[in-house]
Tab-separated table of C-alpha atoms in Angstrom:
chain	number	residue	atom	x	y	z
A	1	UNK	CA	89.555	108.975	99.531
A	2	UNK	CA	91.417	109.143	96.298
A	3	UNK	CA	93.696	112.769	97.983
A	4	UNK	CA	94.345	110.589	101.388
A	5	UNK	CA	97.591	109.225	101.590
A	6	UNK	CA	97.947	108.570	105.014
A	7	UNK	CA	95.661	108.405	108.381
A	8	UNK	CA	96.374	108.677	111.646
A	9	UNK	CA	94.316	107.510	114.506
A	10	UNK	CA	92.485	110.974	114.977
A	11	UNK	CA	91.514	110.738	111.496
A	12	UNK	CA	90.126	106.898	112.285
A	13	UNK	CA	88.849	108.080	115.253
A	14	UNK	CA	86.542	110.838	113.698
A	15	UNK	CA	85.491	108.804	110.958
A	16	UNK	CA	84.273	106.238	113.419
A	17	UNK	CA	82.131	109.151	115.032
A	18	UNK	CA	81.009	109.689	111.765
A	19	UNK	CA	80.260	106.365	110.843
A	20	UNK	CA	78.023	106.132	114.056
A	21	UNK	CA	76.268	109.090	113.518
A	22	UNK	CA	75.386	108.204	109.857
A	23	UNK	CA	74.752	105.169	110.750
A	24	UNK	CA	72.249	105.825	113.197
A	25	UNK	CA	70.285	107.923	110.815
A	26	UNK	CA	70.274	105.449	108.504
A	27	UNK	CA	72.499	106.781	106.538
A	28	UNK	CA	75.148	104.659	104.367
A	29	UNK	CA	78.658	106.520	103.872
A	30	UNK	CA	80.531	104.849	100.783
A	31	UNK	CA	84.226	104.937	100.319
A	32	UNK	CA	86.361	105.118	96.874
A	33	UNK	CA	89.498	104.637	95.485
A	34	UNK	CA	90.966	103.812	99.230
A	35	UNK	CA	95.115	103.713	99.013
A	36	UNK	CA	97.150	100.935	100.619
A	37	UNK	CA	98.346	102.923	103.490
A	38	UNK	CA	95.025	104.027	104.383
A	39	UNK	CA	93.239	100.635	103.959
A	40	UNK	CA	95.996	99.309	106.018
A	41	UNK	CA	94.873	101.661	108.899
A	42	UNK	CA	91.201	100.949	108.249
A	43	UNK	CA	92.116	97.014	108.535
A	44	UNK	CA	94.490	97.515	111.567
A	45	UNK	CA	92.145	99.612	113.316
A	46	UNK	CA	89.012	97.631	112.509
A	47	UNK	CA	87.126	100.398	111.228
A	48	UNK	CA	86.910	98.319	107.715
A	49	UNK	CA	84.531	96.161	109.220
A	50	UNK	CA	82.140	98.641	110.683
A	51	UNK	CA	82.503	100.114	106.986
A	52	UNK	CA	81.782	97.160	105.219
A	53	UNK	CA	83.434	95.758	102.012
A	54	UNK	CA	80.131	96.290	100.390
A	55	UNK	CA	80.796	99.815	101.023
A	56	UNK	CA	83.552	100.414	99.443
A	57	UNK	CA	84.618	100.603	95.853
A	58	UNK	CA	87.498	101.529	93.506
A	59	UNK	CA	86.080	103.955	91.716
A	60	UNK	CA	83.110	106.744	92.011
A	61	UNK	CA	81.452	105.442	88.806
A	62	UNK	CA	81.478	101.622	90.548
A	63	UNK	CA	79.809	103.334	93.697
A	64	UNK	CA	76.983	104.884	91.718
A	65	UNK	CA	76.554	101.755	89.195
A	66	UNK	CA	75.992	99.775	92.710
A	67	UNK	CA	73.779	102.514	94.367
A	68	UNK	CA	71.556	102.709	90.838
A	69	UNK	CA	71.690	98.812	90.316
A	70	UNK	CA	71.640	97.482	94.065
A	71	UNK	CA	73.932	94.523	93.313
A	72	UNK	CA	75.847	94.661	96.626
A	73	UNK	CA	77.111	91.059	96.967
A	74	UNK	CA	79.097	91.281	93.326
A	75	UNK	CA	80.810	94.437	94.731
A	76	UNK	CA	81.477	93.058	98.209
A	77	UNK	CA	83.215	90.106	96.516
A	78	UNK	CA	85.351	92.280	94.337
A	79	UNK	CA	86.039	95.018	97.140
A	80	UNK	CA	87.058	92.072	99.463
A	81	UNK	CA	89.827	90.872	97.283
A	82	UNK	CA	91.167	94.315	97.304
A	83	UNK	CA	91.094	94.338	101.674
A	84	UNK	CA	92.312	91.186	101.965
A	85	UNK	CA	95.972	92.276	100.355
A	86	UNK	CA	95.967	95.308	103.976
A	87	UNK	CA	99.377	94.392	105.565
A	88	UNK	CA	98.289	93.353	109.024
């Protein structure tokens, strides 16, 4: 997400389709380096939740340290600091 500076609600909108077809597949979709205007959006919109903070991380190398180590719940605590500042 790092080249993203802004979304609009087609681009929420087709990630949500995305999302749900991953999802239902059982596949996970992981997000990095999200900037404030997008993670705004994703807040606003909700679509942070379907995500999951656990989901998301700052950087690639955090995303594959998680993936390789499975230690979700440190991640989701440090990811959820980094949500929590979205302007509403």
């Amino acid at each position: 997400m790092v080249s993203i500076n802004n979304i609009d609600s087609s681009g929420i909108a087709a990630l949500n389709d995305l999302l749900r077809k991953y999802n239902g597949r059982g596949i996970k979709m992981y997000f990095t380096s999200i900037k404030g205007p997008v993670r705004d959006a994703f807040t606003k919109s909700g679509l942070v939740n379907k995500i999951g903070a656990e989901n998301c991380f700052m950087s690639i190398q955090e995303a594959v340290d998680c993936y390789l180590s499975n230690d979700n719940e440190q991640q989701q605590r440090k990811y959820t600091q980094y949500i929590d500042q979205a302007n509403k």
